[in-house]
Amino acid sequence: MNSKEYFERSKKVAPGGVHSPVRSFAGMGREPVFFKSAQGPYLWSVEGKKYIDFCQSFGPLVLGHRDAEVEAEVREMIGTAWSFGACEPYSLELAEWITSRIPWVEKLRFVSSGTEAVMSALRVARAVTGKEKILKFEGCYHGHADSLLVKAGSGLAGIAASSSAGISARMAESTVVCPLDDETLLEEVFTLHGKDLAAVIIEPLPANYGLLIQRKEFLQKVADLAKQHQVLLIFDEVISGFRMALGGMAQILGIQPDLVTYGKVIGGGFPVGCYGGKKEYMDLVAPNGPVYQAGTLSANPVGMRAGLRTLQKMEREQGWTQLDKKGEFFEKQLTDAMAEKNLQFIRQGSLFWFHQKTETPLRRVDQIPATQKESFNKVFLQGLERGVYLAPNAYEVGFLSLAHTDEILTEAATILTDVIKGL
Ligand code: PLP
């Protein structure tokens, strides 16, 4: 059975044939590829075709697919126990590893996804401050919890309109949305809403609407205003955490959040999320305090051990330096070919994206050229044809892993250069 046939069957039993929207290749004019196996930097489709994978399950697989060390750890755990729903040492080991290395994570709680981590952190922030509203930034994605599926209203960051059907107006109204990269508007928003804001949440490296690298001064302003108005600063490091550096973007920027959320890399490819921060805030969580949050499969031992082994390997092998070098190597090979076709390759560490050339660096959603979909889709589809798999959406970033050797990066860059030249 080929991908087309699988997709026809799948559409009968799942909305759009998928279990998460971006997987559907919507707007690409073809059915999604169905994959059956993966190893290192590669994916194999049900047709048996091999692809170099720059999606890496949207980020968790920082070592590549089925890293041998992590696989051995997982196999051993599966032969020991799958889930206890009780106390065990595996989550303790991961929690101690993290809290002993990241000073702003004094205590943490494991959950099963980034969405849950963010939802829970916001609940803590509301409990700490006794305030209701949340400030988020246009283009930042924080999972699909009701209060965060909102987009920017027009004009001065007014109360936002919801981005999804099925969200109550009351919920959407508790979220204030501000554009990125605009200190003046930000100050006005804090002046207007500061007294009602429980938290300001931001991806310190926004990577869900392309890669919108922020100026440090802007992020510092967010932190300063939050402090000034007794608003908790939440860094959503679900993508950047343990990928950009051991301490994520907070470490790179030298800005410590009050609460932080992690996901993706922390579970080494298994469903793990985490929220944490100052002890005084985290101690409000049940059973210690009045903020209820629980999970049947929370701190699942298989995910805990996959996560710990992944992080240990990253630390031992200086994975963050290696990833940056890989990124630089890949960037060098693609920049010129892209520039010839008026495209711009951008990158931070192991995350990359490209867009039609602009005079100034893109920092906000409204600066993204209208041609983004058109230029991306061509590169994506022709790359796919020739065995390069990018995340299937013009606004998703590409992910490198330690399994992407220089040889493989050169092979992929040669294919992409060829595709770009033919545009
Ligand atoms: N926060 C950020 C920054 C994310 O990128 C994502 C997912 O892509 C989430 C939260 C939600 O995480 P999950 O998909 O694990 O629920």
Short mmCIF file of C-alpha atoms and ligand atoms in Angstrom, two decimals:
data_model
loop_
_atom_site.label_atom_id
_atom_site.label_comp_id
_atom_site.label_asym_id
_atom_site.label_seq_id
_atom_site.Cartn_x
_atom_site.Cartn_y
_atom_site.Cartn_z
CA MET A 1 0.00 0.00 0.00
CA ASN A 2 1.41 3.46 -0.91
CA SER A 3 1.10 6.85 0.85
CA LYS A 4 -1.83 7.88 -1.32
CA GLU A 5 -3.79 4.77 -0.39
CA TYR A 6 -2.92 5.11 3.28
CA PHE A 7 -4.07 8.74 3.22
CA GLU A 8 -7.41 7.83 1.63
CA ARG A 9 -7.99 5.29 4.41
CA SER A 10 -6.79 7.70 7.07
CA LYS A 11 -9.17 10.46 5.97
CA LYS A 12 -12.07 8.15 6.77
CA VAL A 13 -11.07 7.75 10.41
CA ALA A 14 -9.22 10.94 11.42
CA PRO A 15 -10.01 14.62 10.70
CA GLY A 16 -8.06 15.54 7.58
CA GLY A 17 -6.46 12.13 7.79
CA VAL A 18 -4.02 13.26 10.49
CA HIS A 19 -3.51 13.58 14.24
CA SER A 20 -1.87 17.00 14.14
CA PRO A 21 -2.69 19.51 11.38
CA VAL A 22 0.72 20.31 9.84
CA ARG A 23 1.26 16.65 9.00
CA SER A 24 -1.39 16.81 6.29
CA PHE A 25 0.68 18.74 3.68
CA ALA A 26 -2.33 21.07 3.41
CA GLY A 27 -1.98 23.50 0.50
CA MET A 28 0.91 21.53 -1.02
CA GLY A 29 -1.21 19.95 -3.73
CA ARG A 30 -0.25 16.39 -2.84
CA GLU A 31 -0.90 13.79 -0.18
CA PRO A 32 1.49 13.49 2.76
CA VAL A 33 4.24 10.89 2.72
CA PHE A 34 3.56 8.01 5.12
CA PHE A 35 6.74 6.95 6.87
CA LYS A 36 7.43 3.52 8.23
CA SER A 37 10.89 3.74 9.80
CA ALA A 38 13.70 6.07 10.76
CA GLN A 39 17.36 5.99 11.74
CA GLY A 40 19.79 8.84 12.49
CA PRO A 41 19.19 11.60 9.92
CA TYR A 42 17.00 9.40 7.70
CA LEU A 43 13.36 8.54 7.23
CA TRP A 44 11.97 5.75 5.04
CA SER A 45 8.55 6.02 3.47
CA VAL A 46 6.09 3.15 3.10
CA GLU A 47 7.22 3.05 -0.55
CA GLY A 48 10.78 2.36 0.66
CA LYS A 49 12.16 5.75 -0.39
CA LYS A 50 14.88 7.27 1.81
CA TYR A 51 14.78 10.92 2.91
CA ILE A 52 17.26 13.14 4.76
CA ASP A 53 15.08 14.42 7.59
CA PHE A 54 15.24 18.09 8.65
CA CYS A 55 12.00 17.91 10.62
CA GLN A 56 13.15 15.39 13.23
CA SER A 57 9.62 15.09 14.61
CA PHE A 58 9.51 18.90 14.94
CA GLY A 59 12.49 19.10 17.22
CA PRO A 60 12.66 16.43 19.94
CA LEU A 61 15.27 14.26 18.21
CA VAL A 62 18.33 16.36 18.83
CA LEU A 63 20.55 13.26 18.50
CA GLY A 64 18.71 12.04 15.40
CA HIS A 65 16.34 9.09 15.16
CA ARG A 66 16.94 6.09 17.41
CA ASP A 67 20.29 7.11 18.82
CA ALA A 68 21.96 3.86 19.92
CA GLU A 69 22.59 4.95 23.53
CA VAL A 70 19.06 6.21 24.01
CA GLU A 71 17.61 3.13 22.35
CA ALA A 72 19.53 0.85 24.73
CA GLU A 73 18.27 2.87 27.70
CA VAL A 74 14.70 2.69 26.46
CA ARG A 75 14.88 -1.05 25.77
CA GLU A 76 16.18 -1.66 29.26
CA MET A 77 13.36 0.39 30.79
CA ILE A 78 10.73 -1.36 28.70
CA GLY A 79 12.06 -4.64 30.05
CA THR A 80 11.76 -3.29 33.58
CA ALA A 81 8.48 -1.38 33.76
CA TRP A 82 6.36 0.81 31.50
CA SER A 83 4.45 2.96 33.91
CA PHE A 84 3.96 2.98 37.65
CA GLY A 85 1.58 5.85 38.38
CA ALA A 86 3.58 5.92 41.59
CA CYS A 87 6.88 7.19 42.93
CA GLU A 88 10.02 5.91 41.17
CA PRO A 89 13.67 7.01 40.93
CA TYR A 90 13.77 7.73 37.17
CA SER A 91 12.01 11.09 37.23
CA LEU A 92 14.03 12.04 40.30
CA GLU A 93 17.25 11.50 38.38
CA LEU A 94 16.13 13.69 35.49
CA ALA A 95 14.76 16.35 37.86
CA GLU A 96 18.03 16.45 39.81
CA TRP A 97 20.06 16.59 36.61
CA ILE A 98 18.12 19.64 35.46
CA THR A 99 17.79 21.53 38.73
CA SER A 100 21.49 21.06 39.54
CA ARG A 101 22.44 22.71 36.25
CA ILE A 102 19.82 25.39 35.63
CA PRO A 103 19.69 27.83 38.56
CA TRP A 104 16.32 29.36 37.63
CA VAL A 105 14.70 25.92 37.75
CA GLU A 106 14.69 25.32 41.49
CA LYS A 107 11.76 22.93 41.33
CA LEU A 108 9.92 21.37 38.42
CA ARG A 109 7.01 19.15 37.52
CA PHE A 110 6.98 16.71 34.60
CA VAL A 111 3.92 16.47 32.33
CA SER A 112 3.34 14.78 28.97
CA SER A 113 3.42 17.63 26.43
CA GLY A 114 4.44 21.23 25.87
CA THR A 115 0.80 22.28 25.86
CA GLU A 116 0.29 20.85 29.33
CA ALA A 117 3.48 22.49 30.58
CA VAL A 118 2.35 25.93 29.39
CA MET A 119 -1.21 25.50 30.68
CA SER A 120 0.12 24.57 34.10
CA ALA A 121 2.69 27.36 34.26
CA LEU A 122 -0.04 29.90 33.51
CA ARG A 123 -2.18 28.45 36.28
CA VAL A 124 0.70 28.88 38.71
CA ALA A 125 1.22 32.47 37.53
CA ARG A 126 -2.46 33.28 38.12
CA ALA A 127 -2.27 31.75 41.57
CA VAL A 128 0.93 33.63 42.46
CA THR A 129 -0.31 37.04 41.35
CA GLY A 130 -4.04 36.74 41.96
CA LYS A 131 -4.43 38.31 38.49
CA GLU A 132 -6.23 36.90 35.43
CA LYS A 133 -4.80 38.10 32.14
CA ILE A 134 -1.92 36.81 30.10
CA LEU A 135 0.22 38.76 27.64
CA LYS A 136 1.52 36.87 24.65
CA PHE A 137 3.19 37.91 21.39
CA GLU A 138 1.90 37.67 17.87
CA GLY A 139 3.36 34.65 16.08
CA CYS A 140 4.47 32.87 19.24
CA TYR A 141 2.85 29.45 19.62
CA HIS A 142 2.45 28.00 23.07
CA GLY A 143 0.41 24.87 22.41
CA HIS A 144 -3.31 24.52 21.99
CA ALA A 145 -4.67 25.47 25.41
CA ASP A 146 -7.74 27.70 25.01
CA SER A 147 -6.33 30.94 26.35
CA LEU A 148 -3.29 30.77 24.08
CA LEU A 149 -4.91 30.08 20.73
CA VAL A 150 -5.34 33.74 20.06
CA LYS A 151 -3.94 36.03 17.45
CA ALA A 152 -3.19 39.74 17.58
CA GLY A 153 -5.98 42.25 17.40
CA SER A 154 -5.37 45.23 15.19
CA GLY A 155 -3.90 48.45 16.44
CA LEU A 156 -2.67 48.80 19.95
CA ALA A 157 -2.49 45.23 21.21
CA GLY A 158 -6.08 45.26 22.27
CA ILE A 159 -7.91 42.25 23.56
CA ALA A 160 -7.34 39.58 20.98
CA ALA A 161 -9.77 37.61 18.88
CA SER A 162 -9.52 33.85 19.05
CA SER A 163 -7.67 31.89 16.33
CA SER A 164 -9.72 28.75 16.72
CA ALA A 165 -13.41 27.98 16.75
CA GLY A 166 -14.67 26.51 19.98
CA ILE A 167 -12.93 28.90 22.33
CA SER A 168 -15.15 30.96 24.56
CA ALA A 169 -14.96 34.71 24.14
CA ARG A 170 -14.25 34.99 27.85
CA MET A 171 -11.21 32.79 27.49
CA ALA A 172 -9.90 34.76 24.50
CA GLU A 173 -10.52 38.01 26.32
CA SER A 174 -8.16 37.04 29.09
CA THR A 175 -5.29 37.06 26.59
CA VAL A 176 -3.67 40.29 25.46
CA VAL A 177 -1.56 40.07 22.31
CA CYS A 178 1.29 42.37 21.38
CA PRO A 179 3.52 42.36 18.27
CA LEU A 180 7.12 41.28 18.73
CA ASP A 181 9.99 43.77 18.47
CA ASP A 182 8.13 46.93 19.50
CA GLU A 183 9.18 48.38 22.84
CA THR A 184 6.90 51.41 22.55
CA LEU A 185 3.76 49.32 22.11
CA LEU A 186 4.94 46.99 24.82
CA GLU A 187 5.21 49.85 27.30
CA GLU A 188 1.73 51.03 26.38
CA VAL A 189 0.36 47.52 26.85
CA PHE A 190 1.90 47.26 30.30
CA THR A 191 0.58 50.70 31.22
CA LEU A 192 -2.92 49.68 30.10
CA HIS A 193 -3.04 46.07 31.31
CA GLY A 194 -0.15 45.64 33.74
CA LYS A 195 -2.37 45.68 36.83
CA ASP A 196 -4.43 42.77 35.42
CA LEU A 197 -1.61 40.67 33.98
CA ALA A 198 -0.60 37.46 35.76
CA ALA A 199 2.10 36.55 33.25
CA VAL A 200 3.86 37.53 30.09
CA ILE A 201 4.77 34.47 28.03
CA ILE A 202 7.19 34.49 25.13
CA GLU A 203 9.27 32.13 23.05
CA PRO A 204 12.64 33.79 23.62
CA LEU A 205 13.55 32.49 20.16
CA PRO A 206 10.25 32.59 18.28
CA ALA A 207 10.33 29.57 15.97
CA ASN A 208 6.70 28.84 15.20
CA TYR A 209 6.04 31.51 12.58
CA GLY A 210 9.31 31.16 10.78
CA LEU A 211 12.40 32.02 12.77
CA LEU A 212 11.91 35.53 14.13
CA ILE A 213 15.17 36.15 16.00
CA GLN A 214 14.59 38.89 18.59
CA ARG A 215 16.90 41.67 19.69
CA LYS A 216 18.20 41.13 23.21
CA GLU A 217 17.11 44.69 24.12
CA PHE A 218 13.51 43.80 23.32
CA LEU A 219 13.60 40.64 25.44
CA GLN A 220 15.27 42.56 28.27
CA LYS A 221 12.50 45.15 28.06
CA VAL A 222 9.89 42.39 28.36
CA ALA A 223 11.68 41.12 31.49
CA ASP A 224 12.09 44.61 32.99
CA LEU A 225 8.46 45.61 32.44
CA ALA A 226 7.24 42.31 33.88
CA LYS A 227 9.26 42.90 37.02
CA GLN A 228 8.13 46.49 37.31
CA HIS A 229 4.46 45.50 37.09
CA GLN A 230 4.64 42.36 39.27
CA VAL A 231 3.91 40.17 36.27
CA LEU A 232 5.57 36.75 36.06
CA LEU A 233 7.93 36.23 33.12
CA ILE A 234 7.45 32.82 31.48
CA PHE A 235 9.96 31.69 28.87
CA ASP A 236 8.42 29.04 26.66
CA GLU A 237 11.49 27.00 25.77
CA VAL A 238 9.61 23.99 24.38
CA ILE A 239 11.65 24.29 21.16
CA SER A 240 14.75 26.15 22.37
CA GLY A 241 15.23 24.39 25.71
CA PHE A 242 18.16 21.92 25.71
CA ARG A 243 18.57 22.62 21.97
CA MET A 244 20.13 26.08 21.84
CA ALA A 245 22.21 25.51 24.99
CA LEU A 246 21.88 23.40 28.11
CA GLY A 247 20.02 26.30 29.73
CA GLY A 248 18.24 27.22 26.49
CA MET A 249 17.78 30.82 25.41
CA ALA A 250 17.64 32.02 29.02
CA GLN A 251 21.29 31.00 29.33
CA ILE A 252 22.27 32.55 26.00
CA LEU A 253 20.51 35.82 26.78
CA GLY A 254 21.44 35.96 30.45
CA ILE A 255 17.80 36.65 31.33
CA GLN A 256 16.25 34.49 34.05
CA PRO A 257 12.53 33.82 33.77
CA ASP A 258 10.27 33.30 36.79
CA LEU A 259 8.86 30.15 35.20
CA VAL A 260 10.02 28.15 32.21
CA THR A 261 8.37 25.48 30.08
CA TYR A 262 10.16 22.65 28.30
CA GLY A 263 9.10 19.89 25.92
CA LYS A 264 10.51 18.15 22.83
CA VAL A 265 14.26 17.54 23.55
CA ILE A 266 13.63 16.91 27.26
CA GLY A 267 11.91 13.60 26.44
CA GLY A 268 14.44 12.37 23.88
CA GLY A 269 11.63 11.59 21.41
CA PHE A 270 9.04 10.43 23.97
CA PRO A 271 6.09 12.48 25.24
CA VAL A 272 7.52 14.60 28.05
CA GLY A 273 6.91 18.20 29.00
CA CYS A 274 8.01 20.12 32.07
CA TYR A 275 7.39 23.39 33.86
CA GLY A 276 9.53 24.78 36.59
CA GLY A 277 10.96 27.84 38.23
CA LYS A 278 11.33 29.51 41.57
CA LYS A 279 10.68 27.25 44.55
CA GLU A 280 8.21 29.68 46.11
CA TYR A 281 6.05 29.52 42.97
CA MET A 282 6.34 25.78 42.30
CA ASP A 283 5.50 25.00 45.93
CA LEU A 284 1.99 26.28 45.21
CA VAL A 285 1.37 23.16 43.11
CA ALA A 286 -0.65 20.23 44.56
CA PRO A 287 -0.26 18.35 46.82
CA ASN A 288 1.91 21.00 48.42
CA GLY A 289 -0.32 23.93 47.53
CA PRO A 290 -3.69 24.93 46.06
CA VAL A 291 -2.82 24.82 42.32
CA TYR A 292 -4.14 21.51 41.03
CA GLN A 293 -2.24 19.72 38.27
CA ALA A 294 -1.92 15.98 37.71
CA GLY A 295 -1.31 13.35 35.02
CA THR A 296 -1.79 9.58 34.73
CA LEU A 297 1.32 9.11 32.60
CA SER A 298 3.27 12.11 33.92
CA ALA A 299 6.99 11.40 34.39
CA ASN A 300 6.62 8.19 32.42
CA PRO A 301 9.80 6.22 33.13
CA VAL A 302 10.55 5.42 29.48
CA GLY A 303 10.44 9.13 28.61
CA MET A 304 12.41 10.04 31.72
CA ARG A 305 15.25 7.70 30.86
CA ALA A 306 15.25 8.63 27.16
CA GLY A 307 15.36 12.30 28.17
CA LEU A 308 18.12 11.90 30.72
CA ARG A 309 20.29 9.83 28.41
CA THR A 310 19.79 12.37 25.60
CA LEU A 311 20.78 15.28 27.83
CA GLN A 312 23.75 13.42 29.29
CA LYS A 313 25.03 12.66 25.81
CA MET A 314 24.55 16.28 24.72
CA GLU A 315 26.53 17.46 27.73
CA ARG A 316 29.28 14.85 27.42
CA GLU A 317 29.81 15.48 23.70
CA GLN A 318 29.37 19.25 23.86
CA GLY A 319 26.43 18.74 21.60
CA TRP A 320 25.42 22.38 21.58
CA THR A 321 28.76 23.50 20.14
CA GLN A 322 28.61 20.69 17.61
CA LEU A 323 25.09 21.62 16.54
CA ASP A 324 26.09 25.22 16.03
CA LYS A 325 29.04 24.14 13.87
CA LYS A 326 26.76 21.92 11.80
CA GLY A 327 24.38 24.83 11.36
CA GLU A 328 27.20 27.09 10.22
CA PHE A 329 28.46 24.44 7.79
CA PHE A 330 25.00 23.99 6.27
CA GLU A 331 24.36 27.72 6.12
CA LYS A 332 27.64 28.39 4.25
CA GLN A 333 26.65 25.93 1.55
CA LEU A 334 23.19 27.37 0.99
CA THR A 335 23.53 31.12 1.49
CA ASP A 336 24.93 32.00 -1.94
CA ALA A 337 22.59 29.81 -3.96
CA MET A 338 19.66 31.29 -2.09
CA ALA A 339 20.91 34.87 -2.51
CA GLU A 340 21.09 34.35 -6.27
CA LYS A 341 17.38 33.61 -6.23
CA ASN A 342 16.61 36.46 -3.87
CA LEU A 343 16.15 34.13 -0.92
CA GLN A 344 17.59 34.56 2.54
CA PHE A 345 18.79 31.65 4.69
CA ILE A 346 18.56 32.37 8.39
CA ARG A 347 19.71 30.31 11.31
CA GLN A 348 20.34 30.27 14.98
CA GLY A 349 22.22 27.22 16.26
CA SER A 350 20.53 24.14 14.84
CA LEU A 351 17.30 25.88 13.73
CA PHE A 352 17.02 27.27 10.22
CA TRP A 353 14.49 28.88 7.93
CA PHE A 354 14.45 30.75 4.63
CA HIS A 355 12.35 33.49 3.12
CA GLN A 356 12.37 35.97 0.29
CA LYS A 357 15.16 38.50 0.88
CA THR A 358 14.17 41.57 2.87
CA GLU A 359 16.14 44.74 3.57
CA THR A 360 16.11 44.26 7.32
CA PRO A 361 16.04 41.09 9.42
CA LEU A 362 12.57 39.69 10.02
CA ARG A 363 11.46 40.09 13.62
CA ARG A 364 7.71 40.33 13.35
CA VAL A 365 4.94 38.37 11.66
CA ASP A 366 3.76 41.33 9.56
CA GLN A 367 7.23 41.65 8.01
CA ILE A 368 7.14 38.17 6.44
CA PRO A 369 6.89 38.55 2.64
CA ALA A 370 3.54 37.53 1.17
CA THR A 371 5.37 35.18 -1.21
CA GLN A 372 6.54 32.92 1.64
CA LYS A 373 4.21 30.03 0.88
CA GLU A 374 4.83 30.12 -2.83
CA SER A 375 8.64 30.09 -2.61
CA PHE A 376 8.76 27.56 0.21
CA ASN A 377 6.32 25.13 -1.38
CA LYS A 378 8.39 24.88 -4.55
CA VAL A 379 11.58 24.13 -2.64
CA PHE A 380 9.77 21.73 -0.34
CA LEU A 381 8.10 19.71 -3.09
CA GLN A 382 11.15 19.46 -5.34
CA GLY A 383 13.38 18.70 -2.34
CA LEU A 384 10.96 15.96 -1.33
CA GLU A 385 11.09 14.49 -4.80
CA ARG A 386 14.87 14.29 -4.49
CA GLY A 387 14.95 12.87 -0.98
CA VAL A 388 15.12 15.89 1.33
CA TYR A 389 12.35 16.18 3.91
CA LEU A 390 11.77 19.65 5.35
CA ALA A 391 8.99 20.35 7.87
CA PRO A 392 5.97 20.51 5.54
CA ASN A 393 4.91 24.10 6.09
CA ALA A 394 6.29 27.48 4.97
CA TYR A 395 6.27 28.81 8.54
CA GLU A 396 7.94 25.86 10.25
CA VAL A 397 11.66 25.88 10.90
CA GLY A 398 14.17 23.18 9.97
CA PHE A 399 15.92 21.15 12.68
CA LEU A 400 19.46 19.75 12.63
CA SER A 401 20.60 16.89 14.84
CA LEU A 402 23.93 15.43 15.87
CA ALA A 403 23.23 12.64 13.36
CA HIS A 404 23.51 15.10 10.46
CA THR A 405 27.16 14.55 9.52
CA ASP A 406 29.02 16.99 7.27
CA GLU A 407 28.71 14.47 4.47
CA ILE A 408 24.94 14.26 4.80
CA LEU A 409 24.61 18.03 5.12
CA THR A 410 26.65 18.45 1.93
CA GLU A 411 24.46 15.92 0.14
CA ALA A 412 21.30 17.75 1.22
CA ALA A 413 22.76 21.19 0.45
CA THR A 414 23.74 20.00 -3.05
CA ILE A 415 20.18 18.81 -3.70
CA LEU A 416 18.64 22.00 -2.31
CA THR A 417 21.08 24.21 -4.24
CA ASP A 418 20.10 22.45 -7.42
CA VAL A 419 16.42 22.88 -6.63
CA ILE A 420 16.89 26.56 -5.83
CA LYS A 421 18.90 27.21 -9.01
CA GLY A 422 16.05 25.77 -11.02
CA LEU A 423 13.42 28.00 -9.45
N1 PLP B 1 5.37 25.81 23.03
C1 PLP B 1 6.15 25.88 21.94
C2 PLP B 1 7.16 26.98 21.82
C3 PLP B 1 6.01 24.92 20.93
O1 PLP B 1 6.78 25.00 19.83
C4 PLP B 1 5.05 23.90 21.08
C5 PLP B 1 4.87 22.89 20.03
O2 PLP B 1 5.37 22.98 18.95
C6 PLP B 1 4.28 23.86 22.24
C7 PLP B 1 4.46 24.84 23.20
C8 PLP B 1 3.29 22.77 22.44
O3 PLP B 1 3.94 21.58 22.67
P1 PLP B 1 3.19 20.17 22.36
O4 PLP B 1 3.01 20.11 20.90
O5 PLP B 1 4.15 19.16 22.92
O6 PLP B 1 1.92 20.22 23.12
#
